[in-house]
PDB file of C-alpha atoms in Angstrom:
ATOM      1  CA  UNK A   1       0.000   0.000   0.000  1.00 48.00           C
ATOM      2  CA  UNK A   2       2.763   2.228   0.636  1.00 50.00           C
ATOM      3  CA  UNK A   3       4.975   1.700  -2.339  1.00 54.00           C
ATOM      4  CA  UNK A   4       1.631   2.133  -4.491  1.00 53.00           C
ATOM      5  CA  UNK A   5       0.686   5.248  -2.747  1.00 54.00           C
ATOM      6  CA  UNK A   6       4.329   6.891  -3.587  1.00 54.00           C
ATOM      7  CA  UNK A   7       4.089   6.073  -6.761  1.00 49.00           C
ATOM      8  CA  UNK A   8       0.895   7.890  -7.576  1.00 49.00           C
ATOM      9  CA  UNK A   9       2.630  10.816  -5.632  1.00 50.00           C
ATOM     10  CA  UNK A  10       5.759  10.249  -8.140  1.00 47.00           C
ATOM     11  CA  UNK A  11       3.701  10.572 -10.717  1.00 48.00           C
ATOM     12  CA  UNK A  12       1.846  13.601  -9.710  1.00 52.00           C
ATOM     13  CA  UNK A  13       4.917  15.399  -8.998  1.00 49.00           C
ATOM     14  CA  UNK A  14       5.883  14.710 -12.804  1.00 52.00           C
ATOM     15  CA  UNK A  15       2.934  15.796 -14.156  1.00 48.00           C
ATOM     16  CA  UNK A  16       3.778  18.997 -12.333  1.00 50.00           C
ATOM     17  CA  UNK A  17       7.240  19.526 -13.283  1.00 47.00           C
ATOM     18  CA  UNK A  18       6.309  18.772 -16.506  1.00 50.00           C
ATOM     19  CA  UNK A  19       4.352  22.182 -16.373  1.00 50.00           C
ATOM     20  CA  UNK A  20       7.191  24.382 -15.846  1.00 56.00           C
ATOM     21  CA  UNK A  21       7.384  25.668 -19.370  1.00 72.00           C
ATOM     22  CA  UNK A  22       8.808  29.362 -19.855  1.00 74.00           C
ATOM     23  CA  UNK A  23       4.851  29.757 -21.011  1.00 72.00           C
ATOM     24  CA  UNK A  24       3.800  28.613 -17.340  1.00 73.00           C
ATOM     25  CA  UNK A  25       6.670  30.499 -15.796  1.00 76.00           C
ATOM     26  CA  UNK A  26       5.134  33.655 -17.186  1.00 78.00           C
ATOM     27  CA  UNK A  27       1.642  32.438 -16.305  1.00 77.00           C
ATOM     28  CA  UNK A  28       2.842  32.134 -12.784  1.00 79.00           C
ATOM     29  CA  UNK A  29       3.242  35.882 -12.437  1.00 84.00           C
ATOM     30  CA  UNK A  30       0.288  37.032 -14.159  1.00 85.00           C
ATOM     31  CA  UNK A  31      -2.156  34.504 -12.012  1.00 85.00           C
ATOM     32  CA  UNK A  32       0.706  36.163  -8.658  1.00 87.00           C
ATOM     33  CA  UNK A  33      -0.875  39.465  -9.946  1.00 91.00           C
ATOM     34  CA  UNK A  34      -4.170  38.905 -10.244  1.00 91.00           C
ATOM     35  CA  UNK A  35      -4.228  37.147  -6.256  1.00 92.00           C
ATOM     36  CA  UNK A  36      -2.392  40.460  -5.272  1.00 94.00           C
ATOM     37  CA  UNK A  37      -5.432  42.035  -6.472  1.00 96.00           C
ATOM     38  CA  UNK A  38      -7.710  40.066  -5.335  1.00 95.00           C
ATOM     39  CA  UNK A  39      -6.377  40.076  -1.997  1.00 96.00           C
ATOM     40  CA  UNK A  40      -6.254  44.053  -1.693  1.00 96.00           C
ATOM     41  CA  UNK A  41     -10.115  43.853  -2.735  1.00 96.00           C
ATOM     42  CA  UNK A  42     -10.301  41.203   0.450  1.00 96.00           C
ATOM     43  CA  UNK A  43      -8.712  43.791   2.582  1.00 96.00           C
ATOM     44  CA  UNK A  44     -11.231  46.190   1.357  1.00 96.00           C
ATOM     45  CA  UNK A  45     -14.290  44.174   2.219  1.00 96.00           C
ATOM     46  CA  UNK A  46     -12.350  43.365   5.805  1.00 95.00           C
ATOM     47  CA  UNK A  47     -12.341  47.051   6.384  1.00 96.00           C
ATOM     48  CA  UNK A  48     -16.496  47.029   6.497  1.00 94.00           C
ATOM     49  CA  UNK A  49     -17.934  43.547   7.296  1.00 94.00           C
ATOM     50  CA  UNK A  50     -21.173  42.877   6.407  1.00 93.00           C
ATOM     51  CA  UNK A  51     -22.760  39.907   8.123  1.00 93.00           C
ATOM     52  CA  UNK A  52     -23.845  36.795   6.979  1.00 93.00           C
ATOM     53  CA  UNK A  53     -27.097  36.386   5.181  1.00 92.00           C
ATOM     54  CA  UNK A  54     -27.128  32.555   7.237  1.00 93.00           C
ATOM     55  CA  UNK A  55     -24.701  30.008   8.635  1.00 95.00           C
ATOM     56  CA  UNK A  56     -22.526  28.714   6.299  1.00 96.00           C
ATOM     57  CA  UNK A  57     -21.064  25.053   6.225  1.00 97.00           C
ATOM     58  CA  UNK A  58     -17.452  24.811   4.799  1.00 97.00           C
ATOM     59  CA  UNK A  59     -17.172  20.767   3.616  1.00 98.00           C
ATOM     60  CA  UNK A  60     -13.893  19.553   3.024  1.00 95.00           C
ATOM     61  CA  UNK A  61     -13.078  17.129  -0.325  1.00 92.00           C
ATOM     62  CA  UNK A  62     -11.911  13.803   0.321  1.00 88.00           C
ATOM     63  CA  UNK A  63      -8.109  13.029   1.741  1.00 88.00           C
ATOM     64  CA  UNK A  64      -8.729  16.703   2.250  1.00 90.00           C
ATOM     65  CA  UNK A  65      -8.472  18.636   6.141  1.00 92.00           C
ATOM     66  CA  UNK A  66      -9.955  20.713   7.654  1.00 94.00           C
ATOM     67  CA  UNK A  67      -6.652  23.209   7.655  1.00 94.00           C
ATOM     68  CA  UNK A  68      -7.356  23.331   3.996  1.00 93.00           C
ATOM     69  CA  UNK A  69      -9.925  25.783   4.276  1.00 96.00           C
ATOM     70  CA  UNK A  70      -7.886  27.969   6.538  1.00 95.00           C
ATOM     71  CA  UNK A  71      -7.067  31.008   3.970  1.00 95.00           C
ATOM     72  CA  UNK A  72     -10.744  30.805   2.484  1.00 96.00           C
ATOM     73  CA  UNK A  73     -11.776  30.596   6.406  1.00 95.00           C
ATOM     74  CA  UNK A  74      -9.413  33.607   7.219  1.00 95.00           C
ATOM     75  CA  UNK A  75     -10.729  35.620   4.500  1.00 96.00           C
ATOM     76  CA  UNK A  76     -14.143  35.327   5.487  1.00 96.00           C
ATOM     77  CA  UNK A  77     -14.012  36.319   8.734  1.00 94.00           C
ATOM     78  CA  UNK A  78     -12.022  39.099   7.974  1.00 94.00           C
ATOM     79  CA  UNK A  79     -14.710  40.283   5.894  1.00 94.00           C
ATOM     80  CA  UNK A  80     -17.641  39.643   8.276  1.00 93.00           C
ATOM     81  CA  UNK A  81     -18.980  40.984  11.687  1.00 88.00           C
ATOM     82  CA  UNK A  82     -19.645  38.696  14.652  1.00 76.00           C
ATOM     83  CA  UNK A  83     -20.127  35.312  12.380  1.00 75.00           C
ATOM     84  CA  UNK A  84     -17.518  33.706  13.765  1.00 69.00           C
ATOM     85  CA  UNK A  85     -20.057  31.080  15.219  1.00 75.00           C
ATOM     86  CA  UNK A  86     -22.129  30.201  12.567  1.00 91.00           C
ATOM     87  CA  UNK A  87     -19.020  29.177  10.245  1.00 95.00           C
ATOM     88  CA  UNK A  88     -18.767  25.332  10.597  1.00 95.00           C
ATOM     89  CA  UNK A  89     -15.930  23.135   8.907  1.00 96.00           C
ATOM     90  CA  UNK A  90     -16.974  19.573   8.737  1.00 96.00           C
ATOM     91  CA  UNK A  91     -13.721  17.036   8.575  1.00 95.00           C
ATOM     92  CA  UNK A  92     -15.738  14.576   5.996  1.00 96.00           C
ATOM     93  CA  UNK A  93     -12.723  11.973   5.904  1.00 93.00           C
ATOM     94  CA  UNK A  94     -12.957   8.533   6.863  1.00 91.00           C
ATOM     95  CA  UNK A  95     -13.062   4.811   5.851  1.00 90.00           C
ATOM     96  CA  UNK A  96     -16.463   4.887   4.645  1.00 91.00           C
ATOM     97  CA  UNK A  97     -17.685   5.893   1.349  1.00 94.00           C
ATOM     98  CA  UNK A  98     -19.276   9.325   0.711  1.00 96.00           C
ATOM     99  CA  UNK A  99     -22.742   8.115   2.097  1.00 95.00           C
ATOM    100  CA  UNK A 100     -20.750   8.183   5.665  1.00 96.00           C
ATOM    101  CA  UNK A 101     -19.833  11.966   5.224  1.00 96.00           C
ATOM    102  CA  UNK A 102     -23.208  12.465   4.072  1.00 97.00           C
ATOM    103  CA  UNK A 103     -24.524  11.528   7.875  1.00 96.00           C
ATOM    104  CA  UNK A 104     -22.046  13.778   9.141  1.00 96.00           C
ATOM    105  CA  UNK A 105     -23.596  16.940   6.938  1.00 97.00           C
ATOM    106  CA  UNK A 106     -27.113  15.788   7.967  1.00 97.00           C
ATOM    107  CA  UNK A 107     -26.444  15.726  11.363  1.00 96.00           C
ATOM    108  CA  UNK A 108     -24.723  18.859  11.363  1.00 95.00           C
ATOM    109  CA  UNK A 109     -27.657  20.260   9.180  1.00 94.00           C
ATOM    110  CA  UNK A 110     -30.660  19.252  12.067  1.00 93.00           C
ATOM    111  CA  UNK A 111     -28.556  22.032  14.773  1.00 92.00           C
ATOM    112  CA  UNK A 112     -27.626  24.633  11.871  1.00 93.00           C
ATOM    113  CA  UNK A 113     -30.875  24.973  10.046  1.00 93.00           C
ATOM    114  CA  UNK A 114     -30.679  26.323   7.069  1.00 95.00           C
ATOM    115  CA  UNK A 115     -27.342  27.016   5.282  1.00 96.00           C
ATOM    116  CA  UNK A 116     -24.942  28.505   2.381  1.00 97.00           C
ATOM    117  CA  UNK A 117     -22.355  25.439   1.742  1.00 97.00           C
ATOM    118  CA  UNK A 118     -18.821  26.155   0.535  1.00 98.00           C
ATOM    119  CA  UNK A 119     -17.714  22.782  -0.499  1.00 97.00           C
ATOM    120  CA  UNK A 120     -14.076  22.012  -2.390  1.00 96.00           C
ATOM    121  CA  UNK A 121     -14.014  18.767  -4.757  1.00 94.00           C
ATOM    122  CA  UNK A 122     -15.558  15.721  -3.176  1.00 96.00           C
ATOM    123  CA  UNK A 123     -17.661  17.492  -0.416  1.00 97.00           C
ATOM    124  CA  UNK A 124     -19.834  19.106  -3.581  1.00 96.00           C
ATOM    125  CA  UNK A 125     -21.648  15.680  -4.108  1.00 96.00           C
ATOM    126  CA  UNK A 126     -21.542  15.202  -0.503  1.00 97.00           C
ATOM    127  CA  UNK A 127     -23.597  18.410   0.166  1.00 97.00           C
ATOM    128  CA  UNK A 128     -25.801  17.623  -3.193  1.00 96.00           C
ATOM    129  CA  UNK A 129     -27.329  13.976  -1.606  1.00 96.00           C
ATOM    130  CA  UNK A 130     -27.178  15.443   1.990  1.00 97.00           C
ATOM    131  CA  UNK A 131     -29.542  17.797  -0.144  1.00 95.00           C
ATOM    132  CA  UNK A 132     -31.847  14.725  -1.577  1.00 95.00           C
ATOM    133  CA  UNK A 133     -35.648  14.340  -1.356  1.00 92.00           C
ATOM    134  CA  UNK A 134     -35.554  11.015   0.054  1.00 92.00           C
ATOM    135  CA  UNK A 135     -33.679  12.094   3.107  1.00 93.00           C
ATOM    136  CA  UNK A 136     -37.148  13.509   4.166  1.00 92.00           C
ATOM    137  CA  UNK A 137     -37.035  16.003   7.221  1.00 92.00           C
ATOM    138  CA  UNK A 138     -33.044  15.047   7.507  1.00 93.00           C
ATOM    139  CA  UNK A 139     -32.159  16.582   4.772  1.00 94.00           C
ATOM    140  CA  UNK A 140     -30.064  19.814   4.628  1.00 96.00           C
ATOM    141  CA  UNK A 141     -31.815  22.742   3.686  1.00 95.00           C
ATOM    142  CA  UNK A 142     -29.001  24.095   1.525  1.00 95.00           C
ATOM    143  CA  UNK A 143     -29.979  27.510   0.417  1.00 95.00           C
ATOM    144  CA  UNK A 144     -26.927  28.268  -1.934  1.00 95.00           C
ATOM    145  CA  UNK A 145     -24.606  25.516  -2.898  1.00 96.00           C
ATOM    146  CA  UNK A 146     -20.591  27.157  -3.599  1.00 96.00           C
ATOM    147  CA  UNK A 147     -18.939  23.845  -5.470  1.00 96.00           C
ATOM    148  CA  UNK A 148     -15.200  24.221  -6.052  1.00 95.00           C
ATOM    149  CA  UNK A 149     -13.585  21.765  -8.326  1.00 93.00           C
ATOM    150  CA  UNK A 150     -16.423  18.959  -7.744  1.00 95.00           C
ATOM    151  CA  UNK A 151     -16.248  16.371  -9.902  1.00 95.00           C
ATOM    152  CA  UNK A 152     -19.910  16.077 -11.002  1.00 94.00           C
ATOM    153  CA  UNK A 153     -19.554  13.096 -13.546  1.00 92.00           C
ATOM    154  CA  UNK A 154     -16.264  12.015 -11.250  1.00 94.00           C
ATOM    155  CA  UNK A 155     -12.784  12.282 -11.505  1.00 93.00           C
ATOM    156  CA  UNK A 156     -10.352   9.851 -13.967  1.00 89.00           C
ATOM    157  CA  UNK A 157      -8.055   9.826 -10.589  1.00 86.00           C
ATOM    158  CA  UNK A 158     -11.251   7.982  -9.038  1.00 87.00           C
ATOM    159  CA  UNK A 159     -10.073   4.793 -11.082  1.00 86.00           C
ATOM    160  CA  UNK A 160      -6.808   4.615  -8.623  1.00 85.00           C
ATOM    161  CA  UNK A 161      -9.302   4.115  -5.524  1.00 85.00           C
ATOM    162  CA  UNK A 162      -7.513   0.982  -4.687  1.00 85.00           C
ATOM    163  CA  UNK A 163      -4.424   2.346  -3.892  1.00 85.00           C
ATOM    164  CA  UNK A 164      -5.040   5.641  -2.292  1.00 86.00           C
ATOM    165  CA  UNK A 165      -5.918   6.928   1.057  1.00 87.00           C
ATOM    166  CA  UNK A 166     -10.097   6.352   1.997  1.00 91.00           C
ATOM    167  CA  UNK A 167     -10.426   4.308  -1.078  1.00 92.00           C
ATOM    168  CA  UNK A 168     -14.263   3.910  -0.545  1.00 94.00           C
ATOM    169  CA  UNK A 169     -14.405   7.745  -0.710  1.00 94.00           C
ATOM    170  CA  UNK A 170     -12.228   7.310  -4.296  1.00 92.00           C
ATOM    171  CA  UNK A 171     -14.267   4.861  -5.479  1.00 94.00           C
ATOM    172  CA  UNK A 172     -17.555   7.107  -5.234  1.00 96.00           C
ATOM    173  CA  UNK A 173     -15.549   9.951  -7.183  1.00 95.00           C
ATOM    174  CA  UNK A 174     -15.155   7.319 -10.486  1.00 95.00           C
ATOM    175  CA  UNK A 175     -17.061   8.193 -13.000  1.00 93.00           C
ATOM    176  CA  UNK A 176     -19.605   5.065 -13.002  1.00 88.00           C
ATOM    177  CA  UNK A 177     -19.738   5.130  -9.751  1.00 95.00           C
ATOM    178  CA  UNK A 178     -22.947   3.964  -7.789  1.00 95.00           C
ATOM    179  CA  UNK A 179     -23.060   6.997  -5.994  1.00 96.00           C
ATOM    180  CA  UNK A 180     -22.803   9.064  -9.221  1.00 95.00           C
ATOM    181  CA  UNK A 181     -25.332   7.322 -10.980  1.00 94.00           C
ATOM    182  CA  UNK A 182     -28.152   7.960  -8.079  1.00 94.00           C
ATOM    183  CA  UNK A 183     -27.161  11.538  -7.669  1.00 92.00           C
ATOM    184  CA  UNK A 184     -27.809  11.938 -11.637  1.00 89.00           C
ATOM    185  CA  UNK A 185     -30.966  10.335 -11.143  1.00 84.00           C
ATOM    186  CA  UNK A 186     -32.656  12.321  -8.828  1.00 88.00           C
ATOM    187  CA  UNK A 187     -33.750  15.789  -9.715  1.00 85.00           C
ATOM    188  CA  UNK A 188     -34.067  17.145  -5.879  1.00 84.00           C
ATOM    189  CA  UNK A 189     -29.856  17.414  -6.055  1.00 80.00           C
ATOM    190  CA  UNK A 190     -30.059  20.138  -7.947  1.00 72.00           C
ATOM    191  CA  UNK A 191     -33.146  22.122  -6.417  1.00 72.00           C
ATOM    192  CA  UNK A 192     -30.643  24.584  -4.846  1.00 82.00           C
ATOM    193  CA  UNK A 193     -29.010  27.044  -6.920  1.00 89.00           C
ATOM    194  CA  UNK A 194     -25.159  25.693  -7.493  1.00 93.00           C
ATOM    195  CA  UNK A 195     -22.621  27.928  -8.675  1.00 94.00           C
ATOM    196  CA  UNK A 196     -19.568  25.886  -9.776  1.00 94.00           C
ATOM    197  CA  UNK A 197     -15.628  27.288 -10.275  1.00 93.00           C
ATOM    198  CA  UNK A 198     -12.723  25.214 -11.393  1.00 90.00           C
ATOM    199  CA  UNK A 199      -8.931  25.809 -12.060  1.00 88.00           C
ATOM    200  CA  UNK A 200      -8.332  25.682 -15.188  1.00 85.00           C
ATOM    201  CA  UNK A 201      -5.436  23.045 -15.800  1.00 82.00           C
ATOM    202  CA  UNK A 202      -6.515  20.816 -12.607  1.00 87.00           C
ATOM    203  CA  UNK A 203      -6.654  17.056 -13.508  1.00 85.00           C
ATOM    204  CA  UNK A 204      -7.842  15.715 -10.440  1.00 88.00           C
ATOM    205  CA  UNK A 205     -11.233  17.098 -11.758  1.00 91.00           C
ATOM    206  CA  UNK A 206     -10.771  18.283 -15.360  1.00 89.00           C
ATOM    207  CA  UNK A 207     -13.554  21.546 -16.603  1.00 88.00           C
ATOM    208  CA  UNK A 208     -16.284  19.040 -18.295  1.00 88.00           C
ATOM    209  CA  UNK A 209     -16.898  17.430 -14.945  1.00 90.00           C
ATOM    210  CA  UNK A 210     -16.788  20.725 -12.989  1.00 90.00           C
ATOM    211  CA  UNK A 211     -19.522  22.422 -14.645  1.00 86.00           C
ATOM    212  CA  UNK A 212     -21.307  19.352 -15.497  1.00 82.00           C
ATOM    213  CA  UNK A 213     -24.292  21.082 -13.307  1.00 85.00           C
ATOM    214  CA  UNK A 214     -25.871  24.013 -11.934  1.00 80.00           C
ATOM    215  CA  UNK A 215     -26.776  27.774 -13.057  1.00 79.00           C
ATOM    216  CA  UNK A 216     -23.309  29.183 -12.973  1.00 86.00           C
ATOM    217  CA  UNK A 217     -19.492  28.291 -13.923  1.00 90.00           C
ATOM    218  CA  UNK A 218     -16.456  30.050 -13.432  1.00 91.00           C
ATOM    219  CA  UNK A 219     -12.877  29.347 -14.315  1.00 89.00           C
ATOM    220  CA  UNK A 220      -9.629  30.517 -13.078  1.00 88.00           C
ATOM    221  CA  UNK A 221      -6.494  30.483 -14.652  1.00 81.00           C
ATOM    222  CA  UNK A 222      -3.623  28.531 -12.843  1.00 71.00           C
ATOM    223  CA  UNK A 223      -0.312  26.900 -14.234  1.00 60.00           C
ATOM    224  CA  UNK A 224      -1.390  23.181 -15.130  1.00 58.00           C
ATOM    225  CA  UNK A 225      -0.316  20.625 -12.613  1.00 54.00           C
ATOM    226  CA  UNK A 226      -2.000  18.316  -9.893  1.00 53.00           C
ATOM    227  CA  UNK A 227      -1.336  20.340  -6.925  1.00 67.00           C
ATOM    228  CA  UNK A 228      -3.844  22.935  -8.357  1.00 82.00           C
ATOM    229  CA  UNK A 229      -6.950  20.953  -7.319  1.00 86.00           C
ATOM    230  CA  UNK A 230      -5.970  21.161  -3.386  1.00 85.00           C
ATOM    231  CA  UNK A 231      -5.106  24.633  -3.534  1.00 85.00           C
ATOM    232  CA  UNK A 232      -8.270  25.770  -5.557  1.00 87.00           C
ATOM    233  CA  UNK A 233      -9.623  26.490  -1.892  1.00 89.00           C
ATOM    234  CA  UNK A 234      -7.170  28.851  -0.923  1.00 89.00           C
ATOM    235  CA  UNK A 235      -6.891  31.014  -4.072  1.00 92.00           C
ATOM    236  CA  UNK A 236      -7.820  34.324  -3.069  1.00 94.00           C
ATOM    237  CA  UNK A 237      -9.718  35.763  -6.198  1.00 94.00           C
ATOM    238  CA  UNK A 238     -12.136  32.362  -5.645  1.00 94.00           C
ATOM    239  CA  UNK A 239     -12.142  33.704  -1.941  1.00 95.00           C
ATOM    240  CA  UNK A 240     -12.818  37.525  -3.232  1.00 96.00           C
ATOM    241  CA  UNK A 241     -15.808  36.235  -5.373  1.00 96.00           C
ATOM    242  CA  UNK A 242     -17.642  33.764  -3.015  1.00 96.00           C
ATOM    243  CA  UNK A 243     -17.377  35.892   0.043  1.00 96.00           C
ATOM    244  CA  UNK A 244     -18.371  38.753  -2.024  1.00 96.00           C
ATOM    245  CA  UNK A 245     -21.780  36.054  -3.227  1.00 95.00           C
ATOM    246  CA  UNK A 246     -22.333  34.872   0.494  1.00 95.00           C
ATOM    247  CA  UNK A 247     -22.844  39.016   1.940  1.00 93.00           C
ATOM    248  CA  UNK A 248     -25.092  39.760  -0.918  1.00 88.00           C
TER     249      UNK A 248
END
């Protein structure tokens, strides 16, 4: 298990390096300049908080912690006024599949009421059938769903579930996956609007999976390479423009 799991991480880190073109170099500053930006306008919206329209639940992708939404967390309490309490991070790791995060979200869900959920890569689908019809009076009443990098129609990293950490959890993420399949079945997962953003050049979960649903799709610009997909979270101009979505 652990020679398999370096290798995938051998390979990751070659896709990367294979990136660093003089192209991407370049790249590199212009996407530093535009999070310079971006972070001046989060200073700005620091400097009069506004508070929050409703809790809202930050879910965390799987093999993903909880200290991965640290920056995003920073950012948006920073930019609001006595909220600190109603922003809950849910750890949704663990040996189960994604139907045991999904009882974590619901309970959660029964004390919070209902919510605005900020949810990076596998969390989205967890959020979407915490969301579903059939959960009856369980189910989270998500008011606006925020889903960064979530691989809609799964992720072609889902096929190395065998070999990775929480393989259950990698196993829902392939693309005819059980889990999938119900989601796309049921109409009531996308009842909630769901605004979707994506890096572009992350291969852990590629653009046509991304935006494979809801009302609205954004992209940002990043060098290629797989690290991307864990740092979508943290990129301040996603910050800028969620936060700035949440206080509206």
């Amino acid at each position: 298990m652990k020679r398999a799991t370096l290798a995938v991480l051998v390979l990751a880190w070659g896709i990367f390096l294979s990136g660093c073109t003089a192209a991407e170099k370049k790249r590199s500053r212009e996407v530093a300049a535009e999070q310079r930006e971006a972070e001046l306008d989060l200073k700005s919206m620091a400097e009069a908080p506004k508070p929050l329209r409703r809790p809202v639940l930050l879910l965390t992708g799987w093999m993903e912690p909880p200290s991965n939404w640290k920056r995003f967390r920073d950012f948006l309490e920073s930019s609001t006024c006595g909220c600190e309490r109603e922003i809950v991070c849910l750890d949704l790791r663990g040996p189960g599949g994604l139907a045991a995060a999904v009882e974590k979200v619901l309970a959660a869900g029964e004390l919070l009421g209902e919510v605005d959920v900020v949810a990076h890569s596998a969390g989205g689908l967890v959020a979407r059938e915490a969301a579903r019809a059939s959960h009856g009076e369980r189910r989270l009443r998500i008011a606006r769903l925020f889903a960064i990098a979530t691989p809609h129609i799964g992720s072609p990293w889902g096929k190395f579930w065998p070999i990775v950490p929480y393989p259950l959890q990698a196993a829902d993420c392939r693309p005819a996956s059980d889990f999938l399949a119900s989601l796309a079945g049921d109409p009531s997962t996308t009842s909630m609007p769901i605004t979707n953003y994506w890096a572009e050049g992350d291969v852990v979960v590629p653009r046509e999976s991304a935006q494979a649903v809801g009302s609205e799709h954004f992209a940002y610009s990043r060098p290629k390479g797989f690290f991307i997909h864990r740092r979508c979270a943290g990129d301040p101009r996603l910050a800028r423009d969620v936060i700035a979505a949440l206080l509206r």
